[in-house]
Amino acid sequence: QLLEELKKNFAPFNPDADTKTIAELSEAELEEKELHLVETFKAVLERANFNPLSQIDLEQSFETASLVNLQTKVDFDDFDRMVFYHRGDVFTTTTMKKLFRKVEVEIDIFERVALLLKFKDKAHFEAKKAKLDKLNFTPGKTYIYLYKNIPRYDLEVLFPNVEVSMNWKDRLLFIVPALGAGIGVLFKALPQIILIVGVILFFTLGPQAADEMGANEENVRNIMPVLAALLTLVIALGGFAVKQYTSYKTKQIKFLKDMTDTLFFRNLSSNASVFHALIDAAEEEETKEIILVYYHLLTSAESLTASQLDDRIEQWMEEKFGTKIDFDIAGPIGNLAKLKGRTNAMNDNQAVLLSQDERGVCQVLPLDEAQCLIDDIWDNLFHYAGASPVGVVEKPY
């Protein structure tokens, strides 16, 4: 039901849609669907233990570069709506090249990143004089992504509207050799330049001024040396310009390849497929939380309140797996308290899997009774024969 609700509200904004809409939705209906999509999406993320990251936090992360050696810029004004969540903030060690040697650095990693972006309509990008056919996205559509193992300080490369350019180091590596080569070309072509200037002076200021530049009347009359000098200069400067432009394009392509590799190998799912992954993750997280609560209440030698149980689970996780967590005790206790059913097929009395007394002490049913209760709930999820309408055949058993 939750999956279908997400898919239904996402349908008008889905850039991958391969079906036609029967009826056009009004602006009010589109806004309502967008709002429900975002609210439901956030609820699923929180159930899957994702945490939000605000635009301010994102902008602070953009200020520091990490693994991807790029100068990037993201225009948040391009979005009507942005939702950014992450899970698993850990530090890992990786090897990087610095000054022709390899060094180990510690990187802050988000193990999972979920991103929802609703782009503004075409009018916004036309006002920016952007070429719509060159955009990496469709204006007015919503894009949803799920990534793994993204460095905290490289989050900007996840945005489709990111603008990529060289950083200051690469700019210097491009400009300094260009200046050095340009000066070399200039000195090499200096005699030809002087000859050309001399010819110009001959026709404008007279032979005397031209003689000072080494262009006598005989050279001027013989135009071939002048043309040869001009051609040599054009070829030299043109070749230098082509070489530098090719070098720049090669470096730009390398930058884009680095970014593409990052996105390709770390993308888990996109758009509607993200819903399946997140709902599955939410169910897994809730199941693990319920098992942790039930296990520790069942095996504890002493009575535990919700707060004491919360502390015990956090301590157990750190001792057992070396993982520090902030366990949310309210969710699994509430889910266990909702589970009601019979613990004996011969008895119609309803039991609760988890209960709390007046002191807040939590109690759970023994394992055998809990299994009977779960079995009773499962058997009664769907009644085919009960209160059958006219024309429906009763079960023969």
Coordinates of C-alpha atoms in Angstrom, one line a residue:
Q1 CA 0.0 0.0 0.0
L2 CA 2.8 2.4 0.9
L3 CA 4.7 1.5 -2.3
E4 CA 1.7 2.1 -4.4
E5 CA 1.0 5.5 -2.7
L6 CA 4.6 6.6 -3.5
K7 CA 4.4 5.5 -7.1
K8 CA 1.0 7.1 -7.6
N9 CA 2.1 10.5 -6.3
F10 CA 5.5 10.3 -8.1
A11 CA 3.9 9.4 -11.5
P12 CA 3.3 13.0 -12.8
F13 CA 6.9 14.0 -12.0
N14 CA 8.6 10.8 -13.1
P15 CA 11.3 11.6 -15.8
D16 CA 11.4 7.9 -16.7
A17 CA 7.6 7.5 -17.3
D18 CA 6.8 5.3 -20.3
T19 CA 3.0 5.7 -20.1
K20 CA 0.7 8.4 -21.3
T21 CA -1.6 10.4 -18.9
I22 CA -5.3 10.0 -19.6
A23 CA -6.3 13.3 -17.9
E24 CA -4.3 16.4 -17.2
L25 CA -3.9 17.3 -13.6
S26 CA -4.6 20.9 -12.4
E27 CA -1.9 22.9 -10.6
A28 CA -3.6 22.3 -7.3
E29 CA -3.7 18.6 -7.8
L30 CA 0.0 18.5 -8.8
E31 CA 0.9 20.5 -5.7
E32 CA -1.1 18.1 -3.5
K33 CA 0.6 15.0 -5.1
E34 CA 4.0 16.6 -4.7
L35 CA 3.4 17.4 -1.0
H36 CA 2.1 13.9 -0.3
L37 CA 5.1 12.4 -2.2
V38 CA 7.6 14.4 -0.1
E39 CA 5.9 13.7 3.2
T40 CA 5.6 10.0 2.6
F41 CA 9.2 9.8 1.2
K42 CA 10.5 11.5 4.4
A43 CA 8.5 9.1 6.6
V44 CA 9.9 6.1 4.9
L45 CA 13.5 7.5 5.2
E46 CA 13.0 8.1 8.9
R47 CA 11.6 4.6 9.4
A48 CA 14.8 3.3 7.6
N49 CA 16.9 5.3 10.1
F50 CA 18.0 8.0 7.7
N51 CA 18.9 11.4 9.0
P52 CA 18.2 14.7 7.2
L53 CA 20.9 17.1 6.1
S54 CA 19.9 20.7 5.6
Q55 CA 20.9 23.1 2.8
I56 CA 23.1 25.0 5.2
D57 CA 24.9 21.7 6.1
L58 CA 25.3 20.9 2.4
E59 CA 26.8 24.3 1.6
Q60 CA 29.3 23.8 4.5
S61 CA 30.3 20.4 3.1
F62 CA 30.8 21.9 -0.3
E63 CA 33.5 24.2 1.0
T64 CA 35.9 21.4 1.6
A65 CA 37.1 19.0 -1.2
S66 CA 37.8 15.4 -0.5
L67 CA 38.4 12.5 -3.1
V68 CA 37.0 14.1 -6.3
N69 CA 39.6 16.6 -7.5
L70 CA 37.0 19.1 -8.9
Q71 CA 36.0 22.7 -8.6
T72 CA 32.2 22.5 -8.4
K73 CA 29.1 24.7 -8.0
V74 CA 25.5 23.8 -7.3
D75 CA 22.7 26.4 -7.8
F76 CA 20.1 25.6 -5.2
D77 CA 17.8 28.2 -6.8
D78 CA 17.2 25.6 -9.6
F79 CA 15.1 23.5 -7.2
D80 CA 11.5 23.8 -6.2
R81 CA 12.1 21.2 -3.5
M82 CA 15.1 19.3 -2.2
V83 CA 15.2 16.4 0.3
F84 CA 18.6 15.1 1.4
Y85 CA 19.0 12.3 3.9
H86 CA 21.9 10.1 4.9
R87 CA 22.6 7.0 7.0
G88 CA 25.8 5.7 8.5
D89 CA 28.3 8.5 9.1
V90 CA 31.6 6.7 9.4
F91 CA 35.3 7.4 8.9
T92 CA 37.4 5.3 6.6
T93 CA 41.1 5.3 5.5
T94 CA 42.0 5.6 1.9
T95 CA 45.1 6.2 -0.2
M96 CA 45.6 9.4 -2.2
K97 CA 48.4 10.8 -4.3
K98 CA 49.9 14.0 -3.0
L99 CA 53.1 15.6 -4.4
F100 CA 54.0 12.4 -6.4
R101 CA 53.7 10.1 -3.4
K102 CA 50.9 8.1 -1.9
V103 CA 49.6 9.0 1.6
E104 CA 46.8 7.6 3.7
V105 CA 44.0 10.0 4.7
E106 CA 40.9 9.6 6.8
I107 CA 37.7 10.4 5.0
D108 CA 34.2 11.1 6.4
I109 CA 31.8 8.8 4.5
F110 CA 28.0 8.6 4.3
E111 CA 27.3 4.9 3.8
R112 CA 23.9 5.7 2.3
V113 CA 22.6 8.9 0.7
A114 CA 19.0 9.5 -0.5
L115 CA 18.3 12.5 -2.6
L116 CA 15.0 14.0 -4.0
L117 CA 15.2 17.0 -6.3
K118 CA 12.2 18.8 -7.9
F119 CA 13.5 21.1 -10.6
K120 CA 11.8 24.3 -11.5
D121 CA 9.9 24.6 -14.8
K122 CA 11.4 25.6 -18.2
A123 CA 10.7 29.4 -17.7
H124 CA 13.2 29.5 -14.9
F125 CA 16.0 28.0 -17.0
E126 CA 15.1 30.1 -20.1
A127 CA 15.4 33.2 -17.9
K128 CA 18.9 32.0 -17.0
K129 CA 19.6 31.7 -20.8
A130 CA 20.4 28.0 -20.3
K131 CA 20.3 25.7 -23.3
L132 CA 17.5 23.3 -22.5
D133 CA 18.9 20.6 -24.8
K134 CA 22.2 20.7 -23.0
L135 CA 20.8 20.2 -19.5
N136 CA 21.3 16.8 -17.7
F137 CA 17.8 16.9 -16.5
T138 CA 14.2 17.8 -17.5
P139 CA 12.8 21.0 -16.0
G140 CA 9.7 20.5 -13.9
K141 CA 10.5 16.8 -13.2
T142 CA 11.5 15.1 -9.9
Y143 CA 14.6 13.0 -9.6
I144 CA 15.3 10.6 -6.8
Y145 CA 18.6 8.8 -6.1
L146 CA 20.0 6.3 -3.7
Y147 CA 23.9 6.2 -3.3
K148 CA 26.4 4.3 -1.2
N149 CA 29.7 5.4 0.3
I150 CA 29.8 9.0 -0.6
P151 CA 32.4 11.3 1.0
R152 CA 30.8 14.0 3.0
Y153 CA 32.8 16.7 1.3
D154 CA 32.0 15.6 -2.2
L155 CA 28.2 15.6 -2.0
E156 CA 27.9 18.3 -4.7
V157 CA 28.8 15.8 -7.5
L158 CA 25.5 14.0 -6.8
F159 CA 23.4 17.0 -8.1
P160 CA 22.5 16.9 -11.8
N161 CA 22.9 20.6 -12.2
V162 CA 26.5 20.7 -10.8
E163 CA 28.9 22.9 -12.8
V164 CA 32.4 21.5 -13.1
S165 CA 35.6 23.4 -13.6
M166 CA 39.3 23.2 -12.7
N167 CA 40.5 23.9 -9.2
W168 CA 43.2 26.5 -8.5
K169 CA 46.0 23.9 -8.6
D170 CA 45.0 22.6 -12.1
R171 CA 44.5 26.1 -13.3
L172 CA 48.1 26.9 -12.4
L173 CA 49.3 23.7 -14.0
F174 CA 47.5 24.8 -17.2
I175 CA 48.4 28.6 -17.2
V176 CA 52.1 28.5 -16.1
P177 CA 53.2 26.1 -18.9
A178 CA 51.0 28.0 -21.4
L179 CA 52.8 31.3 -20.5
G180 CA 56.2 29.6 -20.7
A181 CA 55.5 28.1 -24.1
G182 CA 53.9 31.3 -25.3
I183 CA 57.0 33.3 -24.4
G184 CA 59.2 30.7 -26.3
V185 CA 57.0 31.0 -29.4
L186 CA 57.2 34.8 -29.2
F187 CA 61.0 34.8 -29.1
K188 CA 61.1 32.3 -31.9
A189 CA 58.9 34.4 -34.1
L190 CA 60.4 37.7 -33.1
P191 CA 62.4 38.2 -36.4
Q192 CA 59.3 37.6 -38.5
I193 CA 57.3 40.0 -36.3
I194 CA 60.0 42.7 -36.7
L195 CA 60.0 42.3 -40.5
I196 CA 56.2 42.6 -40.7
V197 CA 56.3 45.7 -38.5
G198 CA 59.0 47.2 -40.8
V199 CA 56.8 46.6 -43.9
I200 CA 54.0 48.4 -42.2
L201 CA 56.2 51.3 -41.2
F202 CA 57.6 51.5 -44.8
F203 CA 54.1 52.2 -46.2
T204 CA 53.0 54.5 -43.4
L205 CA 56.1 56.5 -42.2
G206 CA 58.5 56.0 -45.1
P207 CA 61.8 54.1 -45.9
Q208 CA 63.8 55.6 -43.1
A209 CA 61.6 54.3 -40.3
A210 CA 61.4 50.9 -42.1
D211 CA 65.3 50.7 -42.3
E212 CA 65.5 50.9 -38.5
M213 CA 63.3 47.7 -38.3
G214 CA 65.5 45.9 -40.9
A215 CA 63.0 46.2 -43.8
N216 CA 64.7 47.9 -46.7
E217 CA 63.1 48.8 -50.0
E218 CA 64.2 45.6 -51.7
N219 CA 62.5 43.4 -49.0
V220 CA 59.4 45.4 -49.3
R221 CA 59.3 45.1 -53.1
N222 CA 59.9 41.4 -52.7
I223 CA 56.6 40.5 -50.9
M224 CA 57.4 36.8 -50.6
P225 CA 59.6 37.1 -47.5
V226 CA 56.9 39.2 -45.9
L227 CA 54.2 36.6 -46.7
A228 CA 56.5 33.8 -45.5
A229 CA 57.1 35.7 -42.3
L230 CA 53.4 36.2 -41.7
L231 CA 52.6 32.6 -42.5
T232 CA 55.3 31.4 -40.1
L233 CA 53.9 33.6 -37.3
V234 CA 50.3 32.4 -37.9
I235 CA 51.4 28.7 -37.9
A236 CA 53.5 29.1 -34.8
L237 CA 50.9 30.9 -32.8
G238 CA 48.0 28.8 -34.2
G239 CA 49.8 25.6 -33.4
F240 CA 50.4 26.8 -29.8
A241 CA 46.8 27.8 -29.4
V242 CA 45.6 24.4 -30.6
K243 CA 48.0 22.6 -28.3
Q244 CA 46.8 24.5 -25.3
Y245 CA 43.1 24.1 -26.1
T246 CA 43.6 20.3 -26.7
S247 CA 45.4 20.1 -23.3
Y248 CA 42.5 21.9 -21.6
K249 CA 39.8 19.7 -23.2
T250 CA 41.8 16.6 -22.2
K251 CA 41.9 17.7 -18.6
Q252 CA 38.2 18.6 -18.7
I253 CA 37.3 15.2 -20.1
K254 CA 39.3 13.6 -17.3
F255 CA 37.4 15.6 -14.7
L256 CA 34.1 14.6 -16.1
K257 CA 35.2 10.9 -16.2
D258 CA 36.2 11.1 -12.5
M259 CA 32.8 12.4 -11.7
T260 CA 31.0 9.9 -13.9
D261 CA 32.9 7.0 -12.3
T262 CA 32.0 8.2 -8.9
L263 CA 28.2 8.3 -9.7
F264 CA 28.2 5.1 -11.7
F265 CA 29.8 2.8 -9.3
R266 CA 28.1 4.2 -6.2
N267 CA 24.5 4.5 -7.5
L268 CA 22.2 1.9 -6.0
S269 CA 19.0 2.9 -7.6
S270 CA 17.2 5.9 -9.3
N271 CA 13.7 7.3 -9.3
A272 CA 10.8 4.8 -8.7
S273 CA 13.2 2.0 -8.0
V274 CA 14.4 3.9 -4.9
F275 CA 11.0 3.3 -3.3
H276 CA 11.4 -0.4 -3.4
A277 CA 14.9 -0.2 -1.8
L278 CA 13.9 2.2 0.9
I279 CA 10.7 0.4 1.9
D280 CA 12.7 -2.8 2.1
A281 CA 15.3 -1.1 4.2
A282 CA 12.7 0.4 6.5
E283 CA 11.1 -3.0 7.1
E284 CA 14.5 -4.5 7.7
E285 CA 15.4 -1.8 10.2
E286 CA 12.1 -2.1 12.1
T287 CA 12.4 -5.9 12.2
K288 CA 15.9 -5.7 13.7
E289 CA 14.8 -3.1 16.3
I290 CA 11.9 -5.4 17.3
I291 CA 14.2 -8.4 17.6
L292 CA 16.7 -6.5 19.7
V293 CA 14.0 -5.3 22.1
Y294 CA 12.4 -8.7 22.4
Y295 CA 15.7 -10.5 22.9
H296 CA 17.0 -8.2 25.6
L297 CA 13.7 -8.3 27.5
L298 CA 13.5 -12.0 27.2
T299 CA 17.1 -12.7 28.4
S300 CA 17.4 -10.0 31.0
A301 CA 17.7 -11.3 34.6
E302 CA 16.3 -8.0 35.9
S303 CA 13.3 -5.9 35.1
L304 CA 13.9 -3.1 32.7
T305 CA 12.1 0.2 31.9
A306 CA 12.2 1.6 28.4
S307 CA 15.0 3.9 29.2
Q308 CA 17.1 1.2 30.8
L309 CA 16.4 -1.1 27.9
D310 CA 17.5 1.7 25.5
D311 CA 20.9 2.0 27.3
R312 CA 21.4 -1.7 27.4
I313 CA 20.9 -2.2 23.7
E314 CA 23.3 0.7 22.9
Q315 CA 25.9 -0.8 25.2
W316 CA 25.4 -4.3 23.7
M317 CA 25.8 -3.0 20.2
E318 CA 29.1 -1.2 21.1
E319 CA 30.5 -4.2 22.9
K320 CA 29.3 -6.8 20.3
F321 CA 30.0 -5.0 17.0
G322 CA 32.0 -1.9 18.0
T323 CA 29.2 0.3 16.7
K324 CA 27.9 3.3 18.6
I325 CA 24.2 4.0 17.9
D326 CA 21.4 6.2 19.2
F327 CA 18.7 3.6 19.6
D328 CA 15.1 4.9 19.3
I329 CA 13.3 2.7 21.9
A330 CA 9.8 4.2 21.4
G331 CA 9.3 2.8 17.9
P332 CA 9.9 -0.9 18.5
I333 CA 8.1 -0.9 21.9
G334 CA 5.1 0.7 20.2
N335 CA 5.2 -1.9 17.4
L336 CA 5.5 -4.8 19.8
A337 CA 2.6 -3.4 21.9
K338 CA 0.4 -3.4 18.8
L339 CA 0.8 -7.2 18.3
K340 CA -2.3 -8.8 19.9
G341 CA -3.6 -12.3 19.4
R342 CA -4.4 -15.7 21.0
T343 CA -1.7 -17.7 22.6
N344 CA -3.9 -20.8 22.8
A345 CA -6.2 -22.1 20.0
M346 CA -8.7 -23.2 22.6
N347 CA -8.9 -19.8 24.3
D348 CA -10.3 -16.7 22.7
N349 CA -8.6 -14.3 25.2
Q350 CA -6.3 -11.8 23.4
A351 CA -2.8 -11.3 24.7
V352 CA -0.3 -8.5 24.0
L353 CA 3.3 -9.4 23.0
L354 CA 4.7 -6.5 25.0
S355 CA 3.2 -4.7 28.0
Q356 CA 4.3 -2.1 30.5
D357 CA 3.1 -1.8 34.2
E358 CA 2.5 1.3 36.2
R359 CA 6.2 1.7 36.9
G360 CA 7.1 1.6 33.2
V361 CA 8.7 -1.8 33.4
C362 CA 8.5 -3.7 30.1
Q363 CA 7.4 -7.4 29.9
V364 CA 7.2 -9.7 26.9
L365 CA 5.5 -13.1 26.4
P366 CA 7.7 -16.2 26.6
L367 CA 8.9 -17.5 23.3
D368 CA 6.4 -20.3 22.9
E369 CA 3.4 -18.0 23.6
A370 CA 4.9 -15.3 21.3
Q371 CA 5.1 -17.9 18.5
C372 CA 1.5 -18.8 19.0
L373 CA 0.4 -15.2 19.0
I374 CA 2.3 -14.4 15.8
D375 CA 0.8 -17.6 14.2
D376 CA -2.7 -16.4 15.2
I377 CA -2.1 -13.0 13.7
W378 CA -0.9 -14.5 10.5
D379 CA -3.9 -16.9 10.2
N380 CA -6.3 -14.0 10.6
L381 CA -4.8 -11.5 8.2
F382 CA -7.2 -12.6 5.5
H383 CA -10.6 -14.1 5.9
Y384 CA -11.9 -15.7 2.8
A385 CA -14.9 -17.5 4.2
G386 CA -15.9 -15.2 7.1
A387 CA -19.1 -13.2 6.5
S388 CA -19.2 -14.1 2.8
P389 CA -21.3 -12.0 0.5
V390 CA -24.0 -13.5 -1.6
G391 CA -22.6 -15.6 -4.4
V392 CA -19.3 -16.4 -2.7
V393 CA -18.8 -20.1 -2.0
E394 CA -17.7 -21.0 1.5
K395 CA -14.5 -22.9 2.1
P396 CA -15.1 -26.7 2.1
Y397 CA -13.0 -27.1 5.3

